[in-house]
Coordinates of C-alpha atoms in Angstrom, one line a residue:
Chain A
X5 CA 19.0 5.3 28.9
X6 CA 18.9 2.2 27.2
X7 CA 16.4 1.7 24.3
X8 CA 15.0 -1.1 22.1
X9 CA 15.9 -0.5 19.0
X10 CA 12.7 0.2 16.7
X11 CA 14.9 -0.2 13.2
X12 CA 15.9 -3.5 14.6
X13 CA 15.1 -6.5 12.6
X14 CA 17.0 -9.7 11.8
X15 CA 17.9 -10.7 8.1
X16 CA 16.1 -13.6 6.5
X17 CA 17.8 -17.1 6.6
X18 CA 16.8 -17.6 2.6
X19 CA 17.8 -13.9 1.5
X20 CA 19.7 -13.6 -1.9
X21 CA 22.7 -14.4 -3.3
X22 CA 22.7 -13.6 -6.4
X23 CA 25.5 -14.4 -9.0
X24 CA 25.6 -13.6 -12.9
X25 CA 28.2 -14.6 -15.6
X26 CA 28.8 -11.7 -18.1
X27 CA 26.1 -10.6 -21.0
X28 CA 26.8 -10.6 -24.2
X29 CA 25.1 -8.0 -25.4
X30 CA 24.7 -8.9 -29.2
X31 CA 24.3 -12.3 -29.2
X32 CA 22.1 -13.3 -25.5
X33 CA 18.3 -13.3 -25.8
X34 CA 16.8 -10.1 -24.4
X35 CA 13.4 -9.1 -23.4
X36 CA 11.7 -5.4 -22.6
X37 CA 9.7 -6.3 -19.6
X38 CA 7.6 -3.2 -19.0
X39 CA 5.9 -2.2 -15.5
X40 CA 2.6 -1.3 -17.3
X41 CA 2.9 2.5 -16.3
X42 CA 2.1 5.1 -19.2
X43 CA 4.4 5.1 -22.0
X44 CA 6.9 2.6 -20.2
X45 CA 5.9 -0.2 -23.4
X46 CA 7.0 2.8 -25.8
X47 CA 10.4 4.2 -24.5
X48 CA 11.0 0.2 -24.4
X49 CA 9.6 0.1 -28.1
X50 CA 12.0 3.1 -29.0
X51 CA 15.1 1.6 -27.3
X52 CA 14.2 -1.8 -29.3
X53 CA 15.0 0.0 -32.4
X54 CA 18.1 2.0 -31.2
X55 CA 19.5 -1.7 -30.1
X56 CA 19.2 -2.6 -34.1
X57 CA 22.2 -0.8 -34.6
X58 CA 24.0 -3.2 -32.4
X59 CA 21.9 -6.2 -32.7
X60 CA 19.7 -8.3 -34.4
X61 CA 15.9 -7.4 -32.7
X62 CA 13.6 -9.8 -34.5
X63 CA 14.4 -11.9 -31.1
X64 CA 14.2 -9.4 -28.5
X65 CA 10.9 -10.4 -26.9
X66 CA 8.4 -8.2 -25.0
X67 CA 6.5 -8.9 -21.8
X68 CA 4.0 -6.8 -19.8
X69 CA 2.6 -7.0 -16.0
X70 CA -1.1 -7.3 -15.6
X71 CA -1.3 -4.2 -13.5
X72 CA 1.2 -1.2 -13.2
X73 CA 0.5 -1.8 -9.5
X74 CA 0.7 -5.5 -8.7
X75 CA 4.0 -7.7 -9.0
X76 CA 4.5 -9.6 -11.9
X77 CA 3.4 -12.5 -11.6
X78 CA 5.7 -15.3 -10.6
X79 CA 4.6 -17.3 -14.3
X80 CA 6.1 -14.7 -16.0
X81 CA 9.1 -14.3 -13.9
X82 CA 9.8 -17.6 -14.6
X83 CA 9.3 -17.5 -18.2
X84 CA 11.1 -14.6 -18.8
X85 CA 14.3 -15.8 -16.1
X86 CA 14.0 -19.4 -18.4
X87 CA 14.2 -17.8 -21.8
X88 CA 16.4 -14.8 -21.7
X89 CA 19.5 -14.0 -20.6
X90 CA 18.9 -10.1 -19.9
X91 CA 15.9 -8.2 -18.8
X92 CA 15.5 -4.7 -19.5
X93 CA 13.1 -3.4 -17.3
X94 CA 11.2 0.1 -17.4
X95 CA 10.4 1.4 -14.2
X96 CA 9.3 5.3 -13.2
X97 CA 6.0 7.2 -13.8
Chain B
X15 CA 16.6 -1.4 -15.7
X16 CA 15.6 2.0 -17.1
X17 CA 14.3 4.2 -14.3
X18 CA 13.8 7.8 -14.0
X19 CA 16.0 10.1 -11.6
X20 CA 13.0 10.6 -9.2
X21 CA 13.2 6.4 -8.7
X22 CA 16.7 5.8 -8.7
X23 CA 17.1 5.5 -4.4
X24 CA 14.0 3.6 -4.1
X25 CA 16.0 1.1 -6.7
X26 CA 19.1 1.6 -5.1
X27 CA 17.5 0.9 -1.5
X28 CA 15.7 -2.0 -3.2
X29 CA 18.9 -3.4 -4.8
X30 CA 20.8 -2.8 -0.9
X31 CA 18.0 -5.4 0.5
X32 CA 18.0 -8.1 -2.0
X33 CA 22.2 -7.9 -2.0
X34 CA 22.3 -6.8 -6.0
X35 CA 24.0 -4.4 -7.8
X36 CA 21.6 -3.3 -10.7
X37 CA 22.6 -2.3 -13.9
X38 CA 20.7 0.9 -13.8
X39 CA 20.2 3.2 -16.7
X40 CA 18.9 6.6 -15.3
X41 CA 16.8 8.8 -17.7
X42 CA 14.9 12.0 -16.5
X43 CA 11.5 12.2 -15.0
X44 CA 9.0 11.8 -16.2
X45 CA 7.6 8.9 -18.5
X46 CA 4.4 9.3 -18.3
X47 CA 2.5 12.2 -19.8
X48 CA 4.6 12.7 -22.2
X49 CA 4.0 13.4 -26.0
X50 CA 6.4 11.6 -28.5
X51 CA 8.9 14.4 -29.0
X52 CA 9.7 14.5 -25.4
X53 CA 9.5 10.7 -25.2
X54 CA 11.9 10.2 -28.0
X55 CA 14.8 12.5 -25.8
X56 CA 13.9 10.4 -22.9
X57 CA 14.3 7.2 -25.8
X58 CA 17.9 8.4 -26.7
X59 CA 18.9 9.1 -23.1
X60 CA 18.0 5.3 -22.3
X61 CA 20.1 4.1 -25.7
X62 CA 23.0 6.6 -24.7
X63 CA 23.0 4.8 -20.6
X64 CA 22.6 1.3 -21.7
X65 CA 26.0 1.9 -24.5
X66 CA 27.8 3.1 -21.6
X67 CA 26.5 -0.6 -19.8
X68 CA 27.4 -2.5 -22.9
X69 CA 30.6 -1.0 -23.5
X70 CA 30.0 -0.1 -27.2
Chain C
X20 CA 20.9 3.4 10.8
X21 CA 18.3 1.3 9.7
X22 CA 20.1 0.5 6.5
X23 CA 22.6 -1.7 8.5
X24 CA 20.9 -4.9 9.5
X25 CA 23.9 -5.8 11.7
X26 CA 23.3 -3.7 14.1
X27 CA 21.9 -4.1 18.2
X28 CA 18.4 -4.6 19.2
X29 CA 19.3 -2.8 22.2
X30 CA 21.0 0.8 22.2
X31 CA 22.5 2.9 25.4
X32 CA 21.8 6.4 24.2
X33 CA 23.4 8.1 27.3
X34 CA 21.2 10.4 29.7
X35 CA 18.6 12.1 27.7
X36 CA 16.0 14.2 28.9
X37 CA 12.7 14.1 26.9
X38 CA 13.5 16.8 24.1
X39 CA 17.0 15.2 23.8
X40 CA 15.4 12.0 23.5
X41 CA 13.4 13.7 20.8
X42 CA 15.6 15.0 19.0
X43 CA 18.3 12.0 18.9
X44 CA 15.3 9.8 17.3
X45 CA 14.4 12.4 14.5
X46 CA 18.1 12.4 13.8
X47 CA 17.7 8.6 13.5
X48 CA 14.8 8.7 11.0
X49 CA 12.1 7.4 13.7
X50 CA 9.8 9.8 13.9
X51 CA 6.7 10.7 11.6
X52 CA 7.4 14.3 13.0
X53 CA 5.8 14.0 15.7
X54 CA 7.0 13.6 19.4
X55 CA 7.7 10.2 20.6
X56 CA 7.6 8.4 23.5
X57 CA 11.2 6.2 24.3
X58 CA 11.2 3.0 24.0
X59 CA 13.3 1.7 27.4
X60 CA 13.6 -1.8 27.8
X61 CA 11.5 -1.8 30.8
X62 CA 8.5 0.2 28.6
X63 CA 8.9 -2.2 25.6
X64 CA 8.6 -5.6 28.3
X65 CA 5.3 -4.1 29.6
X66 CA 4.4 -4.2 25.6
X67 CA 6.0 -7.7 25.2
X68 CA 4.5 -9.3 28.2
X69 CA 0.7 -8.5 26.4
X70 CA 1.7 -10.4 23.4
X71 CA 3.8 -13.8 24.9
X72 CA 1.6 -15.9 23.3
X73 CA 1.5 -14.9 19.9
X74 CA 4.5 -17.3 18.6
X75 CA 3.5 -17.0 15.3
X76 CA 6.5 -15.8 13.5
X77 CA 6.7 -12.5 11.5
X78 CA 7.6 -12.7 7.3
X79 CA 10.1 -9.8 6.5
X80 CA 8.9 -6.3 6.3
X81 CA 8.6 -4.6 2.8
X82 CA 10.3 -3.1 1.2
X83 CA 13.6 -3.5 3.5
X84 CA 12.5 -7.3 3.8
X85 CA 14.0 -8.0 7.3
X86 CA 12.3 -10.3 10.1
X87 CA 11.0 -7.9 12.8
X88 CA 11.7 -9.3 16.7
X89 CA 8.8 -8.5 19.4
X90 CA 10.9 -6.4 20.9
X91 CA 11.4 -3.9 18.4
X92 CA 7.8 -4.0 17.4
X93 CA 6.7 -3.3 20.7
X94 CA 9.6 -0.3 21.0
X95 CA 7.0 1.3 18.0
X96 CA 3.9 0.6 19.6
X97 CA 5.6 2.2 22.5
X98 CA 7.0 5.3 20.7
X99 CA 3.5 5.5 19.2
X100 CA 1.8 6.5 22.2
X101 CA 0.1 2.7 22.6
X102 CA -1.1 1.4 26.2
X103 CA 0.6 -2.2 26.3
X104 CA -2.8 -3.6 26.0
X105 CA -3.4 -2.2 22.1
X106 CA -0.2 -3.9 21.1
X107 CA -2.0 -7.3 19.9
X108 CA -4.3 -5.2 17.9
X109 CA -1.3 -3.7 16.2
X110 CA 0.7 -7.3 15.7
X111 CA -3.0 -7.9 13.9
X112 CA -2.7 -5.2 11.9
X113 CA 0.9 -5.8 11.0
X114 CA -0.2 -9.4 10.0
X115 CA -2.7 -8.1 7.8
X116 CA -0.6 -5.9 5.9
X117 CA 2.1 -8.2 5.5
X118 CA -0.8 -11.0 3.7
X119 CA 0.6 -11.3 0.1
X120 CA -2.5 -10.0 -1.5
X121 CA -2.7 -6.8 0.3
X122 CA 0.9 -6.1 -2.1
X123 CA 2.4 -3.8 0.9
X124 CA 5.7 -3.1 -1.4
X125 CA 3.4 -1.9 -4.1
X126 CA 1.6 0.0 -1.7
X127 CA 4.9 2.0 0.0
X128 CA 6.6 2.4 -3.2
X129 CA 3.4 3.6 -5.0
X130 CA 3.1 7.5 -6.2
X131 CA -0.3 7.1 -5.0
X132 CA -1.2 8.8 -1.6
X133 CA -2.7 5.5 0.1
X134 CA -1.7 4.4 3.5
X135 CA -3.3 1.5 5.6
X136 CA -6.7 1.8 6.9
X137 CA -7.4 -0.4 10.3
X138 CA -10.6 -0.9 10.9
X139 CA -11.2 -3.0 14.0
X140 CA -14.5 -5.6 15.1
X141 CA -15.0 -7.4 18.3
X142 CA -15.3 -7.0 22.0
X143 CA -11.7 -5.3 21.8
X144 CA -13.3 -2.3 20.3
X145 CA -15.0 -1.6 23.6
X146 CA -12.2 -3.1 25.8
X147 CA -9.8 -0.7 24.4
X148 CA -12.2 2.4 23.6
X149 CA -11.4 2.0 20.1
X150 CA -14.2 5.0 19.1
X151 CA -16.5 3.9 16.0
X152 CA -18.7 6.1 16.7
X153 CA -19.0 10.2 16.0
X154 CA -15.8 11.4 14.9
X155 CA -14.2 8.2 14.5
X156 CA -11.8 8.8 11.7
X157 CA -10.5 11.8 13.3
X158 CA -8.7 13.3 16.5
X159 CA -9.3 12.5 20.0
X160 CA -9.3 9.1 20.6
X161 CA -6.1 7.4 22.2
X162 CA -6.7 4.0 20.8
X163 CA -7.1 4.9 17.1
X164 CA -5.0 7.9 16.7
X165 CA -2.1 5.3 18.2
X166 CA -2.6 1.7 16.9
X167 CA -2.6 3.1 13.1
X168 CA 0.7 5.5 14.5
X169 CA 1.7 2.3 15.6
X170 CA 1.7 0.2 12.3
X171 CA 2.9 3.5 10.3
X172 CA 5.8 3.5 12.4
X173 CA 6.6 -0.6 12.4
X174 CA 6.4 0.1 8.0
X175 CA 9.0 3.2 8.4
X176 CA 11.3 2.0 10.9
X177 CA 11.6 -1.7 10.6
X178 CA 10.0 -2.0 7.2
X179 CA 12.2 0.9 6.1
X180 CA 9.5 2.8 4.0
X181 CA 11.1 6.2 4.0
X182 CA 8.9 9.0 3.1
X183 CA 11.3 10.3 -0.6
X184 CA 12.6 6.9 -0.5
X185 CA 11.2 4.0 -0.6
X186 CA 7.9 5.8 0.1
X187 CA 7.2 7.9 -2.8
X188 CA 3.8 9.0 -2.7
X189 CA 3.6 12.3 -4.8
X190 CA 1.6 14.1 -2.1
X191 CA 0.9 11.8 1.0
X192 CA -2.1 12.1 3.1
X193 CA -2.8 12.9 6.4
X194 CA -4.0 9.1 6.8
X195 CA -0.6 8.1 6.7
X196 CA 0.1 9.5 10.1
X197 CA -2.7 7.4 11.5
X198 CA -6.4 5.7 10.0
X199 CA -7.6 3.6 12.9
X200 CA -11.7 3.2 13.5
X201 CA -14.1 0.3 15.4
X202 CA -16.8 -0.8 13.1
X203 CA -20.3 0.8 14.9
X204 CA -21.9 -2.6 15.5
X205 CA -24.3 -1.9 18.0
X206 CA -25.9 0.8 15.6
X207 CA -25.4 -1.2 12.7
X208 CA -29.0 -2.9 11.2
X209 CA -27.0 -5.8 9.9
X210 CA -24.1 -8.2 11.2
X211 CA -21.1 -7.5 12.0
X212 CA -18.5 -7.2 8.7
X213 CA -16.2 -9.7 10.6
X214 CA -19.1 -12.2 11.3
X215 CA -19.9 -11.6 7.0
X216 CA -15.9 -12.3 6.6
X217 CA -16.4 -15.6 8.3
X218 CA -15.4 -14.8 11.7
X219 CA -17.2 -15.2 15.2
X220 CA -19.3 -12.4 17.0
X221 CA -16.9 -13.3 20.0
X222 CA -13.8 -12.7 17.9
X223 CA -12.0 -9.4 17.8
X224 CA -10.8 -9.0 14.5
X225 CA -8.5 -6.4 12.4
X226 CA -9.2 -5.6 9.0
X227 CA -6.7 -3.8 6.7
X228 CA -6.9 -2.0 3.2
X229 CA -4.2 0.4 1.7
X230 CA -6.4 3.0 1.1
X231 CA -7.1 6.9 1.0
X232 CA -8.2 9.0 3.2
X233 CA -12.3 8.9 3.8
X234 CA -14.0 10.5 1.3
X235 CA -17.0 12.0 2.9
X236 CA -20.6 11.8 0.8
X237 CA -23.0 14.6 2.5
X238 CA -26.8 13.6 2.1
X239 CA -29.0 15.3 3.9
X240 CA -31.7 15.3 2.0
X241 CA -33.0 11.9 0.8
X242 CA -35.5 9.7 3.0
X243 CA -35.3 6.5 0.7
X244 CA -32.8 4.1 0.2
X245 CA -33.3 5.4 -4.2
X246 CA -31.6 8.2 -2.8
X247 CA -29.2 7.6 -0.7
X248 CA -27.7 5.0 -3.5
X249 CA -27.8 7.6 -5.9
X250 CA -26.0 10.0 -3.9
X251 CA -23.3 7.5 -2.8
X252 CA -22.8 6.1 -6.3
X253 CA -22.2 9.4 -7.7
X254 CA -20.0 10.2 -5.6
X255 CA -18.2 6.9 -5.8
X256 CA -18.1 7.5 -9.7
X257 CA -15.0 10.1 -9.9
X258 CA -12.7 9.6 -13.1
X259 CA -9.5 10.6 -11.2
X260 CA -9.3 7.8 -8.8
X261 CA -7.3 4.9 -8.8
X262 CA -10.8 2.5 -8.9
X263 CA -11.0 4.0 -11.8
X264 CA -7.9 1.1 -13.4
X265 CA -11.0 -0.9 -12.3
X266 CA -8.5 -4.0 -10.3
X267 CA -9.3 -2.8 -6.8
X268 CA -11.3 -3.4 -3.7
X269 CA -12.9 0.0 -2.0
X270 CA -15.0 0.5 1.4
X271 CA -18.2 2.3 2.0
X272 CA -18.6 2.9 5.6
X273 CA -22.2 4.0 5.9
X274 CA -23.1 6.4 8.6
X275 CA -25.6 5.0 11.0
X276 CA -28.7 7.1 9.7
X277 CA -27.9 6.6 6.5
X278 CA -27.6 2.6 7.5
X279 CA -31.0 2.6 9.2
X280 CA -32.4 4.4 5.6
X281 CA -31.3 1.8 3.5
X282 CA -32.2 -0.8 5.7
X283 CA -35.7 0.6 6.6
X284 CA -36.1 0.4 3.1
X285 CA -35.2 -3.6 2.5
X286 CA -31.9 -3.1 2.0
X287 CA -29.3 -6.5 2.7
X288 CA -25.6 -5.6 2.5
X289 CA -25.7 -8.0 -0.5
X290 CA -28.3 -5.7 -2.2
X291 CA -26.3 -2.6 -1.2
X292 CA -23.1 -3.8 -3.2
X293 CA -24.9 -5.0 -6.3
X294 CA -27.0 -1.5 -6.3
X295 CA -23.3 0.4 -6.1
X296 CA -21.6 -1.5 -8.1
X297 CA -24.4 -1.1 -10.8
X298 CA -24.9 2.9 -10.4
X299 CA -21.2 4.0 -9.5
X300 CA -19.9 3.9 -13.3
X301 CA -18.3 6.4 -14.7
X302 CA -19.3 8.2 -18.6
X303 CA -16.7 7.6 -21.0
X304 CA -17.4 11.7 -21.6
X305 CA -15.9 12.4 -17.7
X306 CA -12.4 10.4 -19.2
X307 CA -9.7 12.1 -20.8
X308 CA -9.2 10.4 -24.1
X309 CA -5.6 9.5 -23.4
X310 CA -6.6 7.6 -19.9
X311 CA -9.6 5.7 -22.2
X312 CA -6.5 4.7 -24.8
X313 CA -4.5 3.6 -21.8
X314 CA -7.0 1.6 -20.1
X315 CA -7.7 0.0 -23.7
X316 CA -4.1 -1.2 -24.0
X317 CA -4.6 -2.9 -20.7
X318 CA -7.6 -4.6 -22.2
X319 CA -9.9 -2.5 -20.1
X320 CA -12.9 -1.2 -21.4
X321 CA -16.0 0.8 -20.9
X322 CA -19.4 -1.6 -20.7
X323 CA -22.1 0.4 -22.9
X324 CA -20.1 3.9 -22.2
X325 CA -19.5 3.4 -18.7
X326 CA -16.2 3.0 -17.1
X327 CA -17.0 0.2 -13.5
X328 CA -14.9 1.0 -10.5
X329 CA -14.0 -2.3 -9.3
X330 CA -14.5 -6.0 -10.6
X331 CA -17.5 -7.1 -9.2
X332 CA -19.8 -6.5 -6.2
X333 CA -18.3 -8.4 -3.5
X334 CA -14.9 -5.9 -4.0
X335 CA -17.3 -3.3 -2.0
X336 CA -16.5 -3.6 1.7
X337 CA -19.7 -2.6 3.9
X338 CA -19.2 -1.2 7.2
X339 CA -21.1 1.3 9.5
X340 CA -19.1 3.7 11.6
X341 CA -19.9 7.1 12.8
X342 CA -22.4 8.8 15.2
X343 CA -25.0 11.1 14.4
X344 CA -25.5 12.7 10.7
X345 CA -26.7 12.3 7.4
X346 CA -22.7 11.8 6.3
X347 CA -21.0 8.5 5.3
X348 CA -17.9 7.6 3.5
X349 CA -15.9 5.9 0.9
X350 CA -12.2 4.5 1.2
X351 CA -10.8 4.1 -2.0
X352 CA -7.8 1.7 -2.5
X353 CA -4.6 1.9 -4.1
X354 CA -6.2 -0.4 -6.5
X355 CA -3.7 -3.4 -6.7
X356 CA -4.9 -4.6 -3.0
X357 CA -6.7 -6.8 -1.0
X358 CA -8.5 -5.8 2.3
X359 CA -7.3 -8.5 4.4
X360 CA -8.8 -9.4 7.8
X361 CA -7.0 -11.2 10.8
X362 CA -7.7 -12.4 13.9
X363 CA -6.5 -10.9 16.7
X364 CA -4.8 -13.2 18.8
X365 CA -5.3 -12.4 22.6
X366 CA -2.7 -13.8 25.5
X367 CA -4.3 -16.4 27.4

């Protein structure tokens, strides 16, 4: 029997390729980008202050999404992709 | 990225489509609903993953 | 299988009788656990033929973000049960879901149970005995139970939303096996909700929302429109639902009786939103102290002690569906939707 294959679907011309030099860790601006879910802004907050024993934090920024279930919007992708070097992101419920 | 256990394969599946390999620090689930003693073990078990990432 | 993107859009799967069949496609992750139909080449052309004019290419499929081809849309459709001729209701569908504001990753990855709800307007609904009338949400109709099987199965196999995977609603719902319904129009006392989205009378439209399953509000008591509202707001009003983050659309299908009530009594659709979306507001005594801290942190917060349920009138969708009964509905959302309606695109 010969089927159509219903998983079949053909990757997009424009998809990805993403390349990264190394982070440095202690010196590279970092921001806590949080997905807005319960307590995601304060396990961020608490791993902030752990990173003081590594770091200096008065520069490590902190961004929010408008909704816990709407993507960030492209603004603030852009802002935080323009500014920092890493992005620590909390995701989970 | 910090992400609980329970998220971890939709990350990973996530990662597979967009052709990245995330740095991925697992901690357990949940984060929500969670009083600050229990949030503060879930805080060190992000600090301890994210060392292991930064090598110190 | 379906994490390899490299692989044929046609398969030779040997001599397989129907259980075999069966049980080769469960063991490939296609089914929603229930039976199949096989998609042969020559079942999927029927499917394909239906649909030749609608050139209008596809975006990528969240969350696996690849291109679907015709073909393997129309293999779902097929293993859904469709007829060929309910296939351009499901590419509608499919279009509506993949709009930008209805946020379909957010809606497959969610922990929330919400799945998406068709509900379809036009001549079609007769064409294809799409039942909008008594029990129209449920079992028993072709047509519906199908075309929603349909677009479930495009979003799991092509779309890749896996249900522990990239799917990971807490609990699910039943509506994510299927939530397909026709809009009653001829029993409806106003227009059409495509002809109020804009559309023609003439047009056959599909209208999609990730949503929960109906929510049924029993009144069989009140004669006036006072009552009715109040029933249906109260009901509306519950502090453990998603509207309750106050960003999201919802839909209140009114029963026909209900419908001729509130009309009877001077009701316009416009009035029936602004009365709903002044009455279904919830006490800041029915939420938990923790969820009011939470909602403050997002900048939400209660207007004179009550919590509203969406952001303004016009995010209440009005439809009429059902036959006989003092019973209606309301569809919550996931909450970071849109309920997005499309044009079904018919072949020449």
């Amino acid at each position: 029997m010969r089927i159509v294959n219903p998983s079949f679907g053909l990757m997009p011309p424009e998809a990805e390729q993403i390349s990264t030099r190394p982070v440095d860790w202690v010196h590279d601006p970092i921001v806590l980008f949080s997905n807005s879910k319960p307590n995601a802004r304060e396990l961020l907050e608490g791993v902030r202050d752990k990173l003081g024993e590594i770091r200096n934090v008065d520069d490590v920024g902190f961004v929010y999404k408008d909704s816990a279930s709407q993507p960030a919007p492209a603004a603030i992708i852009d802002q935080v992709s323009g500014k920092y070097r890493v992005a620590l992101l909390a995701l989970g419920d | 990225m910090i992400a609980t256990d329970t998220f971890r394969p939709l990350i990973l599946a996530q990662a597979k489509a967009r052709k990245v390999t995330p740095k991925l620090v697992v901690v357990k689930h949940p984060i929500g609903g969670l009083n600050a003693t229990e949030l503060s073990g879930r805080i060190d078990q992000a600090m301890e993953g994210l060392k292991e990432i930064i090598g110190s | 299988m379906q994490d390899d993107v490299e692989e044929l859009e046609v398969l030779e799967i040997g001599d397989l009788d129907f259980d075999q069949w069966n049980e080769y496609a469960i063991e490939q992750g296609w089914s929603d656990g229930m039976p199949l139909l096989p998609p042969t080449e020559t079942a999927v052309a029927r499917f394909t033929a239906v649909s030749r004019g609608d050139n209008e290419p596809f975006p990528p499929i969240s969350p696996r973000r690849v291109i679907p081809t015709l073909d393997s849309l129309a293999a779902n459709a097929v293993m859904a049960g469709c007829r060929p001729e309910y296939f351009p209701v499901v590419l509608a569908a499919l279009r509506g879901v993949l709009e930008p504001d209805y946020n379909l990753h957010g809606s497959l990855a969610t922990t929330h149970p919400c799945a998406p709800v068709i509900m379809v307007n036009g001549p079609l609904r007769k064409q294809l005995e799409i039942n909008c009338s008594s029990n129209c949400f449920g079992q028993g109709t072709r047509a519906n139970a199908t075309i929603g099987r349909a677009l479930e199965l495009i979003l799991l196999n092509i779309g890749g939303a896996k249900p522990g995977i990239m799917d990971r609603s807490t609990q699910g719902s039943p509506a994510k096996f299927s939530f397909c319904f026709g809009e009653n129009e001829e029993e409806s006392p106003w227009e059409p909700y495509h002809v109020r989205r804009g559309f023609s009378a003439s047009d056959s439209v599909v209208t999609v929302m990730s949503g929960e399953p109906p929510h049924n509000i029993n009144d069989h008591a009140s004669f006036s429109a006072e009552g009715i509202l109040t029933t249906i707001s109260q009901s509306i009003a519950q502090p453990g639902s998603n509207l309750m983050y106050g960003k999201g659309p919802f839909m209140l299908v009114l029963g026909p009786e209900h419908a001729a009530t509130l009309k009877r009594d001077g009701l316009s659709i416009g009035d029936i939103q602004q009365e709903v979306f002044q009455r279904a507001r919830v006490h800041v005594s029915r939420v938990s102290k923790e969820n009011q801290r939470e909602y403050a942190g997002a900048d939400r917060f209660p207007e004179n002690d009550y919590y509203t349920v969406c952001p303004g009138p016009e995010d209440i969708h009005v439809a009429v569906a059902g036959g006989p009964g003092k019973h209606s509905a309301y569809i919550p959302s996931f909450g970071g939707t849109a309920v997005c309606s499309v044009r079904v695109s018919q072949p020449a």
